[in-house]
XYZ file of C-alpha atoms in Angstrom:
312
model
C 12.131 -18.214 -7.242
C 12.155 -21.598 -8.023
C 14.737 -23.312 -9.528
C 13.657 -24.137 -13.098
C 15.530 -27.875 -12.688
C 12.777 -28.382 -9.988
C 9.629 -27.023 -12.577
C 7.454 -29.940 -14.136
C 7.808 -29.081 -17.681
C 9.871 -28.709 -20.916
C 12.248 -25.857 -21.318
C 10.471 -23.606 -23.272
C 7.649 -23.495 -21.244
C 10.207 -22.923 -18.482
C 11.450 -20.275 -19.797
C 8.030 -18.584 -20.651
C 7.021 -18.925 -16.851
C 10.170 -17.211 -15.885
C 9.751 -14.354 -18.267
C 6.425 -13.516 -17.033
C 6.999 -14.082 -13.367
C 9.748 -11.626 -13.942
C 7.304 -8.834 -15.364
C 5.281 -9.160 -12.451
C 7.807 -8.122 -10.502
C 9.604 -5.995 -12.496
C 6.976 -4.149 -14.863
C 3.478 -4.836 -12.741
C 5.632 -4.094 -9.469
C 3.303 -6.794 -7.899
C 4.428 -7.766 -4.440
C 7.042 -9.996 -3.913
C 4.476 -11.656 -1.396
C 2.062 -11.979 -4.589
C 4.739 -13.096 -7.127
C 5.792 -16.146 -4.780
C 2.243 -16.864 -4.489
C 1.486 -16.857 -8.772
C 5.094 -18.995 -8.429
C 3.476 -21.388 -6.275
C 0.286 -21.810 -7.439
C 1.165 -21.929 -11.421
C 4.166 -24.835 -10.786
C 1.417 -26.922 -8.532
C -0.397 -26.236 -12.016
C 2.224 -27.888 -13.776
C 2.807 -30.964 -11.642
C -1.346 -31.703 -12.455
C -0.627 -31.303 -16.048
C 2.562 -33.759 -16.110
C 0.182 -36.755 -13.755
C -2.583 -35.211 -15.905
C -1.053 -35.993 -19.607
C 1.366 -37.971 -18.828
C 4.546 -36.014 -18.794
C 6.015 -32.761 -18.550
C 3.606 -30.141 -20.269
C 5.478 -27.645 -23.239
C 4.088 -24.549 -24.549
C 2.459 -26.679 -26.805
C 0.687 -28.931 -24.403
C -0.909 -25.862 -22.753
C -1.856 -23.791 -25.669
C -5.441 -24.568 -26.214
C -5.966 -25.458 -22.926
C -10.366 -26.478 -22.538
C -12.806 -25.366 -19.372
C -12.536 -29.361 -18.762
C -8.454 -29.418 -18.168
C -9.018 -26.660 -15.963
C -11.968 -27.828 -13.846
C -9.707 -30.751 -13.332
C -7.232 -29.025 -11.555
C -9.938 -27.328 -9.581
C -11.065 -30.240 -8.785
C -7.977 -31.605 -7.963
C -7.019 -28.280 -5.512
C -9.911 -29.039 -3.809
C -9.482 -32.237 -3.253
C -6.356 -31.375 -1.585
C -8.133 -29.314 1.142
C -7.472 -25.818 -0.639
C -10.214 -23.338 0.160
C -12.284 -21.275 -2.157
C -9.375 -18.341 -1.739
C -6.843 -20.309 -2.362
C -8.353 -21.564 -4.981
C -9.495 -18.450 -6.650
C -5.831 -16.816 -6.644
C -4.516 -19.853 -8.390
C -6.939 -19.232 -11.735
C -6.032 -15.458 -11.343
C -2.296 -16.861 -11.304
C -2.847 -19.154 -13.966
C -5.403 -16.404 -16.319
C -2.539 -13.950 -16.158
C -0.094 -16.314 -17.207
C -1.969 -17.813 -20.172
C -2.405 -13.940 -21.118
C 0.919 -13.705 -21.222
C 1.374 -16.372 -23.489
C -1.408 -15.222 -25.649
C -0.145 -11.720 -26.400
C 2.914 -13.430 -27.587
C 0.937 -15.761 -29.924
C 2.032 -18.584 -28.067
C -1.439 -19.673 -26.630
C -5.336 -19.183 -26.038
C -6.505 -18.054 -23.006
C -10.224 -18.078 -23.603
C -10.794 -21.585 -21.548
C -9.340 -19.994 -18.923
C -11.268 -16.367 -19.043
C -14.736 -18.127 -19.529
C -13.816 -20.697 -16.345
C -16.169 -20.126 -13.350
C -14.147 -19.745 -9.928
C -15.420 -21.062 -6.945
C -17.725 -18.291 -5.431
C -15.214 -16.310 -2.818
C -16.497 -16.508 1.071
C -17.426 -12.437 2.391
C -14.983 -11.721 5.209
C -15.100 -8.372 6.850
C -12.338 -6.728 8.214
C -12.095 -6.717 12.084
C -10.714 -3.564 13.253
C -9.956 -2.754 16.968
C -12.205 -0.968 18.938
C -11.104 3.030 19.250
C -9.680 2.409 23.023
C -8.136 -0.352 22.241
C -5.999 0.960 19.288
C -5.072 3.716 21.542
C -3.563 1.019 24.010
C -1.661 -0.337 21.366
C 0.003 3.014 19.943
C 0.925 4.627 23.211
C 4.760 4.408 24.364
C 3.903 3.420 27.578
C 2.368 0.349 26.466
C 5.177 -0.802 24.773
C 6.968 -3.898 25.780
C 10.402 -3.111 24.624
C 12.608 -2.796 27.516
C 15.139 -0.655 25.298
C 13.563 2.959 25.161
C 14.316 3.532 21.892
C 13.248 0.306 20.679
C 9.705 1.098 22.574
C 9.325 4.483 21.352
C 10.187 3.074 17.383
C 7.572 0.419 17.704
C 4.674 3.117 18.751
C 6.113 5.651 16.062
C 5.611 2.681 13.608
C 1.958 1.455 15.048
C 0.682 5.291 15.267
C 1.671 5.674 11.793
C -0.532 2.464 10.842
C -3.387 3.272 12.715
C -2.881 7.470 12.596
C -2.552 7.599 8.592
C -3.624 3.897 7.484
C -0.414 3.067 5.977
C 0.346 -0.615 5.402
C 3.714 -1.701 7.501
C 5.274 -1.906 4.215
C 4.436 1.703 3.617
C 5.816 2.842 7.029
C 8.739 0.819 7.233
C 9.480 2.529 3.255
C 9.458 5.890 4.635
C 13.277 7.509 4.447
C 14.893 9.804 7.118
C 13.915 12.628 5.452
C 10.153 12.420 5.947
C 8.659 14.076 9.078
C 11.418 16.255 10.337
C 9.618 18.991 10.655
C 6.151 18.820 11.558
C 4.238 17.716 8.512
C 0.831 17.818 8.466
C 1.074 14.966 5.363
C 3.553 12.965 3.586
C 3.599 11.089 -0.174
C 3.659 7.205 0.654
C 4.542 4.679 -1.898
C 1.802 2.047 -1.977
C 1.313 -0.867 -3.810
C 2.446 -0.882 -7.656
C 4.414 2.094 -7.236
C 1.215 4.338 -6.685
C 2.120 7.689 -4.876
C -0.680 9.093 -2.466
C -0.721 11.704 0.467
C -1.622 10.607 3.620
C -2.107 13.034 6.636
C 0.033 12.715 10.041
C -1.492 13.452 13.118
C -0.038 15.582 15.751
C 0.258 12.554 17.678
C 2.194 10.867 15.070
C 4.392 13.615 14.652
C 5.316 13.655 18.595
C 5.642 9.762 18.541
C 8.106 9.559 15.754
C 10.209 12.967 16.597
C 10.905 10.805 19.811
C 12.306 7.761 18.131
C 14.153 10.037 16.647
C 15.753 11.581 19.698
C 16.385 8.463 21.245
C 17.530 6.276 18.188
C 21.284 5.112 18.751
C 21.830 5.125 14.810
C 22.710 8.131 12.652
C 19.603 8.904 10.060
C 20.636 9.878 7.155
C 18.320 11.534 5.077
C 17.963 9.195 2.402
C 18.239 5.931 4.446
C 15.419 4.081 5.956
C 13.765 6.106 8.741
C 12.571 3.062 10.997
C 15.709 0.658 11.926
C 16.409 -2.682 13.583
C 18.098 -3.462 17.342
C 21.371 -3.615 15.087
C 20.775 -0.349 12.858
C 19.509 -2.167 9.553
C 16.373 -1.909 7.961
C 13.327 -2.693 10.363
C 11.883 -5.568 9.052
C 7.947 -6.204 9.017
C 8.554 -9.614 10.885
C 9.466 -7.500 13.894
C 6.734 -5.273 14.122
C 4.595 -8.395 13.646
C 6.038 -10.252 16.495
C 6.227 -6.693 18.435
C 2.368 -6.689 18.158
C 1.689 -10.513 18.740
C 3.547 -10.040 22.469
C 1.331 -6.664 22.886
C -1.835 -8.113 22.098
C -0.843 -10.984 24.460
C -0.024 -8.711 27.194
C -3.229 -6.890 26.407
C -5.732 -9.366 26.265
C -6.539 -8.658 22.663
C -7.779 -10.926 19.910
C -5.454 -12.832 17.826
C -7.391 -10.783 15.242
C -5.079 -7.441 16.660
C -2.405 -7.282 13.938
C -0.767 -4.343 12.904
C -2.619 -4.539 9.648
C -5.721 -4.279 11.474
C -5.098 -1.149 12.701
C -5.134 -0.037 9.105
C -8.996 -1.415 8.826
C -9.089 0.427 12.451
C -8.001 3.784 10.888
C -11.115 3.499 8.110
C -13.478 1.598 10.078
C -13.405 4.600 12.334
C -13.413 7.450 9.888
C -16.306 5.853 8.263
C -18.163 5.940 11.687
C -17.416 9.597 12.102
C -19.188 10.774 9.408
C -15.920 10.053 6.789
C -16.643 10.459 2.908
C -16.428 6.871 1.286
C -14.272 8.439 -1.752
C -11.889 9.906 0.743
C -11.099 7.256 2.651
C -10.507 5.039 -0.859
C -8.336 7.621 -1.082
C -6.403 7.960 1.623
C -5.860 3.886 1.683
C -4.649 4.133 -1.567
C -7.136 1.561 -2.753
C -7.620 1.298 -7.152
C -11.611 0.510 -6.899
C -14.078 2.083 -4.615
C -15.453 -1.481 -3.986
C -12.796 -2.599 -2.085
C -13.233 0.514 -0.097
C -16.850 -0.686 0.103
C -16.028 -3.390 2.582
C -15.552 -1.290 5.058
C -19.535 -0.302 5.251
C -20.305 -3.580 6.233
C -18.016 -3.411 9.195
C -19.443 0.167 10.006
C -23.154 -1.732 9.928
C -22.271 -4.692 12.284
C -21.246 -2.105 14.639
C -24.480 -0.048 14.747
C -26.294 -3.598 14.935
C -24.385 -4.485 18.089
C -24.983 -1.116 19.424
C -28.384 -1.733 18.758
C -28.782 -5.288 20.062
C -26.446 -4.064 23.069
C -28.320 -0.714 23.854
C -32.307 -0.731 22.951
C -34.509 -0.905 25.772
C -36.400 -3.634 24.401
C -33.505 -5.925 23.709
């Protein structure tokens, strides 16, 4: 976080900021990833407000805050280069923090609510193709030259594309998960939501041998997946892991671990798999976001079709 010496504005609207950024983390449970984004995005708000009025902005500077102080700093985001994303997750930064002030009487967040964002570009998740994400999961593909370290980093990938877990998910799982042959685990997804997830025999096999060739004692309420040195595996690693396999595979730059996860739905979906489930089993709140995936399915049967019909 921030240090509040370096934040554009008077103490007690200082101090507001850090209250709320620390209920994201603390009562929301948002991401650390998200909270350093709302961080970012909500103290570049700030530095427009002090060049916008003239000095640092107070509680009271911001309270009644009009659609024409806001589409300023849009305005002013864009002219920076930000994109429409970008963009769009500073208001949602920005709306949730002039909530916060609201419920606690301190401001009104109605500019902000009734503020138009710029319309968000539709980007479709690129999974692999079914033979490729086999490539990338198998142990023998692995680039590791420390057999323990190979056989960790296709436990870790099968569990991605084999369940749909986010690396954050799989690199959460403790010692004591899938000892014995489970045919599905509880995962701990985003905001602290518990789901089950199956495991494929093939995950099961891939992880019971990191486990017989892992150097480091697992204790059963210690991190399952660990690091050249015994620590926590870190996501950074598995990142880089797959950036050197894609290389050495002639993949897309598009191959990243977290693709796998669109793999895992992108291919259920093809095979017939219920839309509900698969929200489901991702662990997604809203069906829509599951939705996406239906448009990936589509583009598929197009290029089939483009690819395949006699007339093409």
């Amino acid at each position: 976080m921030a240090d509040a010496i370096l934040i554009p504005a008077k103490a007690d609207l200082v101090e507001a900021r850090l209250a709320w950024l620390d209920g994201l983390a603390k009562e929301r449970r948002l991401s650390p990833l998200t909270v350093d984004a709302y961080e970012r995005d909500t103290r570049q708000f700030l530095l427009f407000m002090t060049n916008h009025l003239g000095g640092p902005p107070g509680v009271a500077e911001i309270a009644d805050l009009k659609p024409v102080d806001l589409r300023a700093f849009l305005s002013s985001r864009r002219a920076e280069g930000a994109g429409a994303r970008t963009v769009g997750r500073g208001m949602a930064g920005l709306r949730s923090f002039l909530r916060f002030l609201q419920k606690r009487g301190l401001a009104n967040a109605a500019g902000a609510s009734a503020l138009r964002t710029p319309r968000q570009p539709k980007s479709l998740p690129k999974p692999l193709t079914a033979s490729d994400a086999k490539r990338v999961v198998s142990t023998g593909e692995q680039l590791a030259e420390e057999p323990w370290i190979a056989a960790r980093n296709a436990a870790v990938l099968t569990l991605l594309y084999g369940s749909g877990l986010r690396i954050s998910e799989a690199l959460g799982l403790t010692a004591g998960t899938l000892r014995g042959g489970e045919q599905a685990i509880r995962v701990t997804g985003k905001g602290g939501k518990m789901r089950l997830v199956p495991v494929l025999a093939a995950a099961q096999e891939a992880v019971a041998l990191y486990r017989r060739l892992c150097p480091y004692h697992l204790a059963l309420d210690e991190p399952l997946f660990r690091g050249a040195r015994g620590g926590p595996l870190q996501a950074a690693i598995v990142q880089r892991e797959m950036q050197r396999l894609r290389s050495a595979l002639g993949l897309p730059d598009t191959a990243t671990p977290h693709a796998l996860r669109h793999s895992f739905a992108t291919h259920l979906l093809g095979r017939g798999g219920d839309l509900r489930t698969i929200q489901e089993l991702l662990g997604h709140a809203s069906l829509s976001t599951t939705q996406i995936y239906t448009g990936v399915d589509a583009d598929r049967l197009l290029d089939i079709y483009a690819s395949a019909h006699p007339r093409r």
